Short mmCIF file of C-alpha atoms in Angstrom, two decimals:
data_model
loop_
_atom_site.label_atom_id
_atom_site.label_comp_id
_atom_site.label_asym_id
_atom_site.label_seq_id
_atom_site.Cartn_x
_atom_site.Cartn_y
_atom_site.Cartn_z
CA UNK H 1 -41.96 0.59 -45.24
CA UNK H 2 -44.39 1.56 -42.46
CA UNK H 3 -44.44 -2.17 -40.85
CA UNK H 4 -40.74 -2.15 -41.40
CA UNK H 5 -39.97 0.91 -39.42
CA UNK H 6 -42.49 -0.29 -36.84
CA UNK H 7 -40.67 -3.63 -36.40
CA UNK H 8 -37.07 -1.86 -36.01
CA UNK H 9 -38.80 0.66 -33.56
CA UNK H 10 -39.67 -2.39 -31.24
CA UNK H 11 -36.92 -4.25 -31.40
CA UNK H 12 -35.18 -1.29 -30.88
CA UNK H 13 -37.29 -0.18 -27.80
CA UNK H 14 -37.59 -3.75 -26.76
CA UNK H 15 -33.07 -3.58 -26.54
CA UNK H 16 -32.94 -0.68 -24.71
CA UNK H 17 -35.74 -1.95 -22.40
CA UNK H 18 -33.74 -5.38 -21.93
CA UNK H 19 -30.83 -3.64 -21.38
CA UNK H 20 -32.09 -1.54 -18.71
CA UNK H 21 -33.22 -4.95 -16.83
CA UNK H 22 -29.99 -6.18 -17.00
CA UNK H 23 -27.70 -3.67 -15.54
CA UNK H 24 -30.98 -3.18 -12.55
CA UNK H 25 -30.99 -7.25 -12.43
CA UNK H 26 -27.30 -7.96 -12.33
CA UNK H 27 -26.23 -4.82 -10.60
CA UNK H 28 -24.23 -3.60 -13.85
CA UNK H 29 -22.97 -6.68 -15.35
CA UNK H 30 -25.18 -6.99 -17.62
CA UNK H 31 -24.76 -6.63 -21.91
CA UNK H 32 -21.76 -4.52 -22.79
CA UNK H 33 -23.94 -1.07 -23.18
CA UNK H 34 -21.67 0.48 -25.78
CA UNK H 35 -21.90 -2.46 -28.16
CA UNK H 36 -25.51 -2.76 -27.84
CA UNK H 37 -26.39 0.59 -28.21
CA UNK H 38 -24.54 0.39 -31.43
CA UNK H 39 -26.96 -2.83 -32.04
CA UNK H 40 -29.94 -0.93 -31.62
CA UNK H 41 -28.90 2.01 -33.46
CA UNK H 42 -29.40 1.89 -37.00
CA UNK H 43 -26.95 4.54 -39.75
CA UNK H 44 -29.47 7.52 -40.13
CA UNK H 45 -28.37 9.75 -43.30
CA UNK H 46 -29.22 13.08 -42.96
CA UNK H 47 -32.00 13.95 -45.66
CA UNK H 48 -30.89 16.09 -49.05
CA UNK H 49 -31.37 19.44 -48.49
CA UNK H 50 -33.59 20.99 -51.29
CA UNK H 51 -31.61 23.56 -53.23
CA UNK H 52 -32.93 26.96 -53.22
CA UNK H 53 -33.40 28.47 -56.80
CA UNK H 54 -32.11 31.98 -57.31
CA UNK H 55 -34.65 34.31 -58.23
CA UNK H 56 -34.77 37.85 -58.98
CA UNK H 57 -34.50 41.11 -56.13
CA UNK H 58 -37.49 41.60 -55.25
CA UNK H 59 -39.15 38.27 -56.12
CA UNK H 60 -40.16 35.08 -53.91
CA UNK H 61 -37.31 32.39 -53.29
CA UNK H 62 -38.98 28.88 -54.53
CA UNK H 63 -37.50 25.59 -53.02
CA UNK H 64 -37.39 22.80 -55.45
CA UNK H 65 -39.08 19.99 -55.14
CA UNK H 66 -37.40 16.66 -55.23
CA UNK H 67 -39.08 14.72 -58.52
CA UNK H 68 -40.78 11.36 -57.79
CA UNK H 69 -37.56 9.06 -59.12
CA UNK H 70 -35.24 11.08 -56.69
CA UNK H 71 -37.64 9.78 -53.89
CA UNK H 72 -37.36 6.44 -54.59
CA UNK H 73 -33.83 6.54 -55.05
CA UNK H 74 -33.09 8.19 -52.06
CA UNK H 75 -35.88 4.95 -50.50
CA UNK H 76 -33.50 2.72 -52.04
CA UNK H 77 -30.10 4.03 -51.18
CA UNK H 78 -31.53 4.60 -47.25
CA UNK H 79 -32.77 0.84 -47.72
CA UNK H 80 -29.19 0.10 -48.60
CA UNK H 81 -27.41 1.85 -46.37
CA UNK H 82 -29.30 -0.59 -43.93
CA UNK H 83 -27.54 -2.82 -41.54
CA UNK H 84 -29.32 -6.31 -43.03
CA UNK H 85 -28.27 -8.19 -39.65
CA UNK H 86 -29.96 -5.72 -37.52
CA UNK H 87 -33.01 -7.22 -36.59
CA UNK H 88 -31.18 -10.74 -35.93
CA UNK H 89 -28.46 -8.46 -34.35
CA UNK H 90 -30.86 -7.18 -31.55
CA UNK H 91 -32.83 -10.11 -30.71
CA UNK H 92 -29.43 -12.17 -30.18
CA UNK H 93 -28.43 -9.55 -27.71
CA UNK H 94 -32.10 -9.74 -26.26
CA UNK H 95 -31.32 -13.35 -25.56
CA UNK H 96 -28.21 -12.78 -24.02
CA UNK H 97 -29.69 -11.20 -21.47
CA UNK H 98 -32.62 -13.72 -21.06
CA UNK H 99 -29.94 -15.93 -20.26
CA UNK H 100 -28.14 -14.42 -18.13
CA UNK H 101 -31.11 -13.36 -15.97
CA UNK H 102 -32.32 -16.66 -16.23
CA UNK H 103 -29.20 -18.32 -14.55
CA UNK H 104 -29.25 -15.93 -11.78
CA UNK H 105 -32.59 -16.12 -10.95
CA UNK H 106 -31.98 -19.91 -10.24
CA UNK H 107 -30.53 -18.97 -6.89
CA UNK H 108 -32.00 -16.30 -4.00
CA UNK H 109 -30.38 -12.91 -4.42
CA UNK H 110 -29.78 -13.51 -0.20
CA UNK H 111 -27.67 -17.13 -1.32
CA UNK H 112 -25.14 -16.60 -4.69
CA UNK H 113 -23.01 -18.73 -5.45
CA UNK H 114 -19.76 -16.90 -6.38
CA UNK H 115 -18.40 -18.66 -9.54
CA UNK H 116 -15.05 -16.51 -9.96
CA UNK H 117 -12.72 -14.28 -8.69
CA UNK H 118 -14.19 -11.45 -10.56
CA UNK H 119 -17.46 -12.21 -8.27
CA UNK H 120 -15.94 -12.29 -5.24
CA UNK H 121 -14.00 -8.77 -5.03
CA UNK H 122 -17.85 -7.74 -5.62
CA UNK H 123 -18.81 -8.95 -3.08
CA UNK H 124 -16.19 -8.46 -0.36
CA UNK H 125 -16.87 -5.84 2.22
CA UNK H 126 -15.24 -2.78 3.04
CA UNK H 127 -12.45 -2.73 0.38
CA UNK H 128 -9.74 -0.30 1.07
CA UNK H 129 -8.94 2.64 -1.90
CA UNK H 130 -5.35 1.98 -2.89
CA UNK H 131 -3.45 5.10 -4.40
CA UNK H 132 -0.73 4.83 -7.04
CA UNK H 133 1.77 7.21 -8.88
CA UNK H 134 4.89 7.46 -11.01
CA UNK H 135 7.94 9.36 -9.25
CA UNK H 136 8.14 10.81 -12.76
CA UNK H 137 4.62 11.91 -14.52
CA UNK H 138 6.57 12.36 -18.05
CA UNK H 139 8.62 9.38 -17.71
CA UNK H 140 6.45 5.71 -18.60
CA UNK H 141 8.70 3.64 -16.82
CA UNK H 142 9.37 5.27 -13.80
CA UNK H 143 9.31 3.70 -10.57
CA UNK H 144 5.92 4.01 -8.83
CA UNK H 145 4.48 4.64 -5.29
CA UNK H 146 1.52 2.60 -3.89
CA UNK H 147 -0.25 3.17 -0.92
CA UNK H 148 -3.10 0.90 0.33
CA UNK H 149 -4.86 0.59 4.00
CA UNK H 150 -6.26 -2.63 5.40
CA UNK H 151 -10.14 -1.36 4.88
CA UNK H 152 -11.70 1.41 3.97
CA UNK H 153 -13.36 1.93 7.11
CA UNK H 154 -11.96 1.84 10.93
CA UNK H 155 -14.09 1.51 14.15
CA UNK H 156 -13.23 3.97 17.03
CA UNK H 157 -10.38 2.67 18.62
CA UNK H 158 -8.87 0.58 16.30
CA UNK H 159 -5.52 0.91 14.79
CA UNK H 160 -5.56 2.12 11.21
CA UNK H 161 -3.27 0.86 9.12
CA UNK H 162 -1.75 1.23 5.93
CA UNK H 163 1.05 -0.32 3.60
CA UNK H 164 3.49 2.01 1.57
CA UNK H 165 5.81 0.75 -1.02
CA UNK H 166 8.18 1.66 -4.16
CA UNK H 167 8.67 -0.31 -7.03
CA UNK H 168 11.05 -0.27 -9.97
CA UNK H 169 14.07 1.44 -8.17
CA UNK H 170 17.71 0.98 -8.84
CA UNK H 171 19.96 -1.20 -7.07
CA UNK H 172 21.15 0.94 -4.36
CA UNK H 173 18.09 3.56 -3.96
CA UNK H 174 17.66 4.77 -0.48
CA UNK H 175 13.86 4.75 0.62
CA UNK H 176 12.70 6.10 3.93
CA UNK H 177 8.99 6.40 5.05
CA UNK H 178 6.88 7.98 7.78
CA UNK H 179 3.01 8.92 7.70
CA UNK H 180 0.35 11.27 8.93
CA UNK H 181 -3.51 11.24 9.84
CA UNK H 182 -5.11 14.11 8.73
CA UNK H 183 -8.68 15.58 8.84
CA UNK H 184 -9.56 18.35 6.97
CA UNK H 185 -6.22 19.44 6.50
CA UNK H 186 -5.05 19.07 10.57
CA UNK H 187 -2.32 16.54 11.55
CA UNK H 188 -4.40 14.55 14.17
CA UNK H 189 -1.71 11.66 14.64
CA UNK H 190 1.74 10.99 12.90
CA UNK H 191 3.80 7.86 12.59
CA UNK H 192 7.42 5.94 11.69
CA UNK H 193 7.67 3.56 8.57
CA UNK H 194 8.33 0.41 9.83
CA UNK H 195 10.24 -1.73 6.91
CA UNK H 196 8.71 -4.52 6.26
CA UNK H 197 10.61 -6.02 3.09
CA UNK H 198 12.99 -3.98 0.86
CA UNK H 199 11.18 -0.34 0.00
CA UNK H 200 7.66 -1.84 1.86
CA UNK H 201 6.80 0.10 4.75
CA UNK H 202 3.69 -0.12 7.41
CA UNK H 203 2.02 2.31 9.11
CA UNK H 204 0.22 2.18 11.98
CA UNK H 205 -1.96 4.89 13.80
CA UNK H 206 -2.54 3.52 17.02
CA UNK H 207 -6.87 3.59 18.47
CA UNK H 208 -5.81 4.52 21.87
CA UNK H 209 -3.81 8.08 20.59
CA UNK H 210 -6.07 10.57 22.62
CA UNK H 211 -5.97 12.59 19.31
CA UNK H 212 -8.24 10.48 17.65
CA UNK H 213 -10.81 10.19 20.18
CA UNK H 214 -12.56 13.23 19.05
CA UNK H 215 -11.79 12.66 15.46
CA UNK H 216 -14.40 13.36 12.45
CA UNK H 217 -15.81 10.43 10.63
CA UNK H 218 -13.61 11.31 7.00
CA UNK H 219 -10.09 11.31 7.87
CA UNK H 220 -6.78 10.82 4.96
CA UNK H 221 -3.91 8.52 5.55
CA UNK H 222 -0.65 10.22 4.39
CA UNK H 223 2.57 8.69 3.30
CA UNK H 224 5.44 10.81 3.12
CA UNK H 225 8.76 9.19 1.27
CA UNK H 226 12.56 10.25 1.33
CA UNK H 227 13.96 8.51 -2.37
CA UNK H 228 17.45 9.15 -2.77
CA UNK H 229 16.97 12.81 -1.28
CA UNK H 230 13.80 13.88 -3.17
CA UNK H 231 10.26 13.90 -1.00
CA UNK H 232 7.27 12.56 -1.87
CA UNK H 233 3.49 12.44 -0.76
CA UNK H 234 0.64 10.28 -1.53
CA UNK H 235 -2.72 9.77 0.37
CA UNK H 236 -5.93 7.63 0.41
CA UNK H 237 -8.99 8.04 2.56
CA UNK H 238 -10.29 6.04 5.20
CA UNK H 239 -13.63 6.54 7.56
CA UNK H 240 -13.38 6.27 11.29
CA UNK H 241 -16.69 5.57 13.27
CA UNK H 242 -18.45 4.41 16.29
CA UNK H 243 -19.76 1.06 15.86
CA UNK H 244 -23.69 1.17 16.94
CA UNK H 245 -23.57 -3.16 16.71
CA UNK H 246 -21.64 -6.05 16.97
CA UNK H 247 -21.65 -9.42 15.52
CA UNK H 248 -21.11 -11.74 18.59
CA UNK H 249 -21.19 -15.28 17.66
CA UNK H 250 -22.35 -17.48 15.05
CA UNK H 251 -24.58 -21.07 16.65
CA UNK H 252 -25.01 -24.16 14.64
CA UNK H 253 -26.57 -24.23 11.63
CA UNK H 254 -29.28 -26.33 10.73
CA UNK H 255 -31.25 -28.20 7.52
CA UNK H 256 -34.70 -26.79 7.39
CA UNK H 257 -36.35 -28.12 3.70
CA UNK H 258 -34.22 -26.54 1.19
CA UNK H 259 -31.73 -24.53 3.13
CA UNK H 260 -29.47 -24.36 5.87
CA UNK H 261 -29.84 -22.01 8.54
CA UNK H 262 -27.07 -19.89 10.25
CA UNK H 263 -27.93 -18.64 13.13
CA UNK H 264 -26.24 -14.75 13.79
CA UNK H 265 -26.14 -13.02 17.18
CA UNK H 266 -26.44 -9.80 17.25
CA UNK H 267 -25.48 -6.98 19.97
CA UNK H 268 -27.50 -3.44 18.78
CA UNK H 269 -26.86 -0.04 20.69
CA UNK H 270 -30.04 0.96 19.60
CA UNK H 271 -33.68 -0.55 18.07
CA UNK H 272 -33.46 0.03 14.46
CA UNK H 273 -33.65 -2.60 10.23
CA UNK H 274 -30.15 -4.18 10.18
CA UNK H 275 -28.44 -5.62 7.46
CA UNK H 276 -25.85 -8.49 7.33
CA UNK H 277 -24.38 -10.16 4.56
CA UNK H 278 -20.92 -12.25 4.44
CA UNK H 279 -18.95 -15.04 2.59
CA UNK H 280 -19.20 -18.97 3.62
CA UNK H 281 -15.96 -20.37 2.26
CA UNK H 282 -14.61 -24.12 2.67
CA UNK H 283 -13.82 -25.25 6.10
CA UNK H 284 -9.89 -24.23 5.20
CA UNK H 285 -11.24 -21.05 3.98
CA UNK H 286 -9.46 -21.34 0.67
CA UNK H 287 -12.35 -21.24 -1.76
CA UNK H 288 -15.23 -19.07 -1.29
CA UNK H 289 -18.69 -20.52 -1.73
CA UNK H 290 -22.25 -18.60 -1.43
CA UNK H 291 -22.95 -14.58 -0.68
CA UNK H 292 -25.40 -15.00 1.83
CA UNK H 293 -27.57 -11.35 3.31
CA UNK H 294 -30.10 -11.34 5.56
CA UNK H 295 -32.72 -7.96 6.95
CA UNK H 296 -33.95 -7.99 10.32
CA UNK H 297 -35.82 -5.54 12.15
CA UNK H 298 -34.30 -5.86 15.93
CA UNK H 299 -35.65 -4.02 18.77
CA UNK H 300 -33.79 -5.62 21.49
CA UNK H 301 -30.85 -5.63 22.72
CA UNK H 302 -29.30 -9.06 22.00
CA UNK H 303 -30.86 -10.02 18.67
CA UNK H 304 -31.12 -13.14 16.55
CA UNK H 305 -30.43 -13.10 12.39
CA UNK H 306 -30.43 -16.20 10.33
CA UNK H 307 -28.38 -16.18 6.94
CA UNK H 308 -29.56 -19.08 4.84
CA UNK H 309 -27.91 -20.78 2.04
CA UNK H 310 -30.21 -22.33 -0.60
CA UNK H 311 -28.96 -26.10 -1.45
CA UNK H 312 -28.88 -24.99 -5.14
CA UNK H 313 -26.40 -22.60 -4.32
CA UNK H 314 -24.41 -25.24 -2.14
CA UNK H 315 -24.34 -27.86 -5.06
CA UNK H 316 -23.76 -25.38 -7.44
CA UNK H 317 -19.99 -25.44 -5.10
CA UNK H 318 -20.34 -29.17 -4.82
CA UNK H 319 -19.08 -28.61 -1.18
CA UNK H 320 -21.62 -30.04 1.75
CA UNK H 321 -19.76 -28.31 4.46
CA UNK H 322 -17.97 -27.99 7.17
CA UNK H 323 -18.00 -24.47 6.45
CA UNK H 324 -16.13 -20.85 7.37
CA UNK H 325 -18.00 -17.51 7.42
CA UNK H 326 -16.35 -14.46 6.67
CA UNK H 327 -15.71 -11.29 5.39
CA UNK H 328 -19.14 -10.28 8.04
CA UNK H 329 -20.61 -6.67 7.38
CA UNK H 330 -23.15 -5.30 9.38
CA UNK H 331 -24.96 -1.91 8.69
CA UNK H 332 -27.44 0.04 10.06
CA UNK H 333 -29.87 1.27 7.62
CA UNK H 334 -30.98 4.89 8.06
CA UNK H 335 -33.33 6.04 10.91
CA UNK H 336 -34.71 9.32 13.10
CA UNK H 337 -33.14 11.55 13.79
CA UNK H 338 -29.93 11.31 11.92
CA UNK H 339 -31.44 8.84 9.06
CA UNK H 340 -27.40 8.26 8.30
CA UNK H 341 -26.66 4.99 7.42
CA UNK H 342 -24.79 3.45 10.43
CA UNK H 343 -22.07 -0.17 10.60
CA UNK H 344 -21.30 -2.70 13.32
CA UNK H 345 -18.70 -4.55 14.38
CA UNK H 346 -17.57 -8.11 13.95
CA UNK H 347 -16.22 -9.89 17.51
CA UNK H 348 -13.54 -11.85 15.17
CA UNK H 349 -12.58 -12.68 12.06
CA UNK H 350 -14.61 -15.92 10.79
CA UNK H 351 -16.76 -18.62 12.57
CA UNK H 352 -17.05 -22.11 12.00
CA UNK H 353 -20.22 -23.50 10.01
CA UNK H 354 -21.40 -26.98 10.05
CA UNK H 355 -22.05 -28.61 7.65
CA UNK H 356 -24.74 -31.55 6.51
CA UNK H 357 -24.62 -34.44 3.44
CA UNK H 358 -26.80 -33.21 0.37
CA UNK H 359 -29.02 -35.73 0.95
CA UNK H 360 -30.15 -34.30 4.28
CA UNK H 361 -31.71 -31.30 2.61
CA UNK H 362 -35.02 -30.55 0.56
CA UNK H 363 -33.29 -30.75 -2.83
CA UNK H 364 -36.04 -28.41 -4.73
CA UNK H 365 -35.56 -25.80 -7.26
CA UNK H 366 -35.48 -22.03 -6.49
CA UNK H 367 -38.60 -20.47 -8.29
CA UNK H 368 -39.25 -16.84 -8.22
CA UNK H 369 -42.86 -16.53 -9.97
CA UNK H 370 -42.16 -12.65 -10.51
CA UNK H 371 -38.83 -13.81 -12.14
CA UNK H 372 -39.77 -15.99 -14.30
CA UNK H 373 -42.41 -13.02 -15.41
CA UNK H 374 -39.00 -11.07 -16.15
CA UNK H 375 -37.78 -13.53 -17.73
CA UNK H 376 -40.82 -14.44 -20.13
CA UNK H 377 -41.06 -11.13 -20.98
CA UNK H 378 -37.43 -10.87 -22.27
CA UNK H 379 -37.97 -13.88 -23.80
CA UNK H 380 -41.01 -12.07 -26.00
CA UNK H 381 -38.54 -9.02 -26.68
CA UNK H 382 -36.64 -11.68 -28.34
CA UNK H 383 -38.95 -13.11 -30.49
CA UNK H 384 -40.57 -10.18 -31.87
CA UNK H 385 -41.75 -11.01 -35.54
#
């Protein structure tokens, strides 16, 4: 019984441990934590009480003993109670995760390959918030309001702007639409609905209103709605902030042994551990590719940053290039004296990437030593005797 317990407490620990790795390797898509919790966490029944025999006023209250045969039955009935398929339940979850970890570590975390959809919204930058909600709370199939903005997060002096819209109306419902910025309550700028198809409205604060020149960095789009009489609000928030960089240009790339090299220009307002990561898509920017990141310490004014994309990662896409980069996000990272995490602008949308045959790169393997020590060691969770 002793070695048994022993055994189920490692495997146990050795799940939970595994599990851990995964959601800190994978960023939280790792094993499904409710279903392996349940895994690792074996049906416990709570111990018989012993019965207390009444004695006489006056006289000492004796708890009976359970006999020797009611311990072993209650051994055996525990024993039964059992979940037989534990042990092989746990270590198949254990090697799950070894291979998941072991197909990411095949690429850099600075060069993914993005195999789905459901991979690329995580890594697209600056996602807006949208905001939804029934005309009718009570009612499941009312008509709803939607309001989304471009991105979550404007630049000083750029227009913010927003998309409002109505669906499941009647035939012949009026809809009319105007909007407000607000911080902290205060109107700072308001604004028409322009209609842009049926009960789909923009709106557009422009960068050049004087009102937002001194406005604070966490600011709330408002969408007010006339339908068929009755008023309606929604909201979502947005930042607004000075850009302290800008991402200028991109310059050729080039093969050097297993990866090519995009060169990144830089313009910094001040010295300071930037950070830039975007998406290299197809030359008709219609599939995306490879995450690439990058960290560069810059002290001067016009700076240089290289993204590189590992040919695994390329071949993994099966596309040798010419290439698009987008989706660009520059940050930042905190410093004295404000140590508040600061973001940079991009000059325009996506640059061009060129692009080289397979068979001009170093066509090697990706090998992280201290990964493959992960990964050995998840490997021994799972094979715990």
């Amino acid at each position: 019984m002793f070695f048994k317990e022993k055994q189920g407490l490692v495997l146990a620990c050795g799940a939970i441990a595994a599990l851990a790795l995964s959601y800190f390797f994978f960023g939280g898509q790792g094993v499904d934590i409710p279903d392996a919790e349940a895994a690792v966490t074996p049906a416990v029944e709570t111990p018989p009480v012993a019965a207390v025999t009444a004695a006489p006023t006056g006289s000492v209250v004796a708890l009976s003993q359970p006999s020797p045969s009611m311990t072993a039955d209650a051994e055996e009935e525990a024993e039964a109670g059992e979940n037989p398929f534990f042990e092989k339940e746990v270590k198949a979850r254990l090697t799950q995760v070894a291979d998941q970890y072991q197909d990411q570590i095949q690429y850099p975390s600075f060069s993914n390959p993005i195999r789905d959809k459901e991979a690329l919204v995580k890594y697209l930058p600056n996602k807006s918030v949208p905001a939804g909600m029934p005309l009718d709370f009570k009612d499941p199939n009312s008509p709803r309001i939607s309001l989304e903005t471009t991105k979550s997060q404007y630049f000083i002096g750029e227009d913010i702007v927003a998309s409002v819209s109505v669906t499941g109306l009647n035939a012949g419902s009026t809809v009319e639409a105007d909007g407000r910025l607000v911080e902290q309550a205060e109107t700072l700028a308001v604004t028409e609905g322009v209609q842009r198809s049926g009960s789909v409205f923009n709106l557009t604060f422009s960068g050049g209103d004087p009102a937002l020149a001194e406005a604070g960095s966490d600011l709330r789009v408002i969408a007010n709605l006339t339908i068929n009489g009755r008023v309606f609000e929604i909201g979502t928030p947005v930042t607004y902030t000075p850009s302290v960089a800008q991402v200028t240009y991109v310059d050729a790339a080039e093969v050097r042994g297993a990866y090519l090299y995009i060169p990144v220009h830089v313009q910094v307002n001040a010295p300071g551990f930037h950070e830039i990561s975007a998406i290299l898509f197809s030359a008709d920017a219609n599939e995306p590719l490879v995450h690439l990141s990058a960290q560069e310490e810059i002290q001067v004014e016009n700076g240089l940053m290289y993204l590189r994309a590992h040919i695994a990662a390329l071949k993994q896409k099966g596309d040798a290039g010419p290439y698009r980069l987008r989706d660009i996000s520059l940050t930042r990272m905190p410093a004295p004296p404000t140590y508040q995490t600061e973001y940079g602008s991009v000059a325009q949308a996506s640059f061009a990437v060129n692009g080289f045959p397979f068979s001009d790169y170093d066509d090697v393997p990706y090998v992280d030593e201290d990964a493959q020590k992960r990964l050995e060691f998840l490997r021994q969770l799972g094979s715990v005797q």
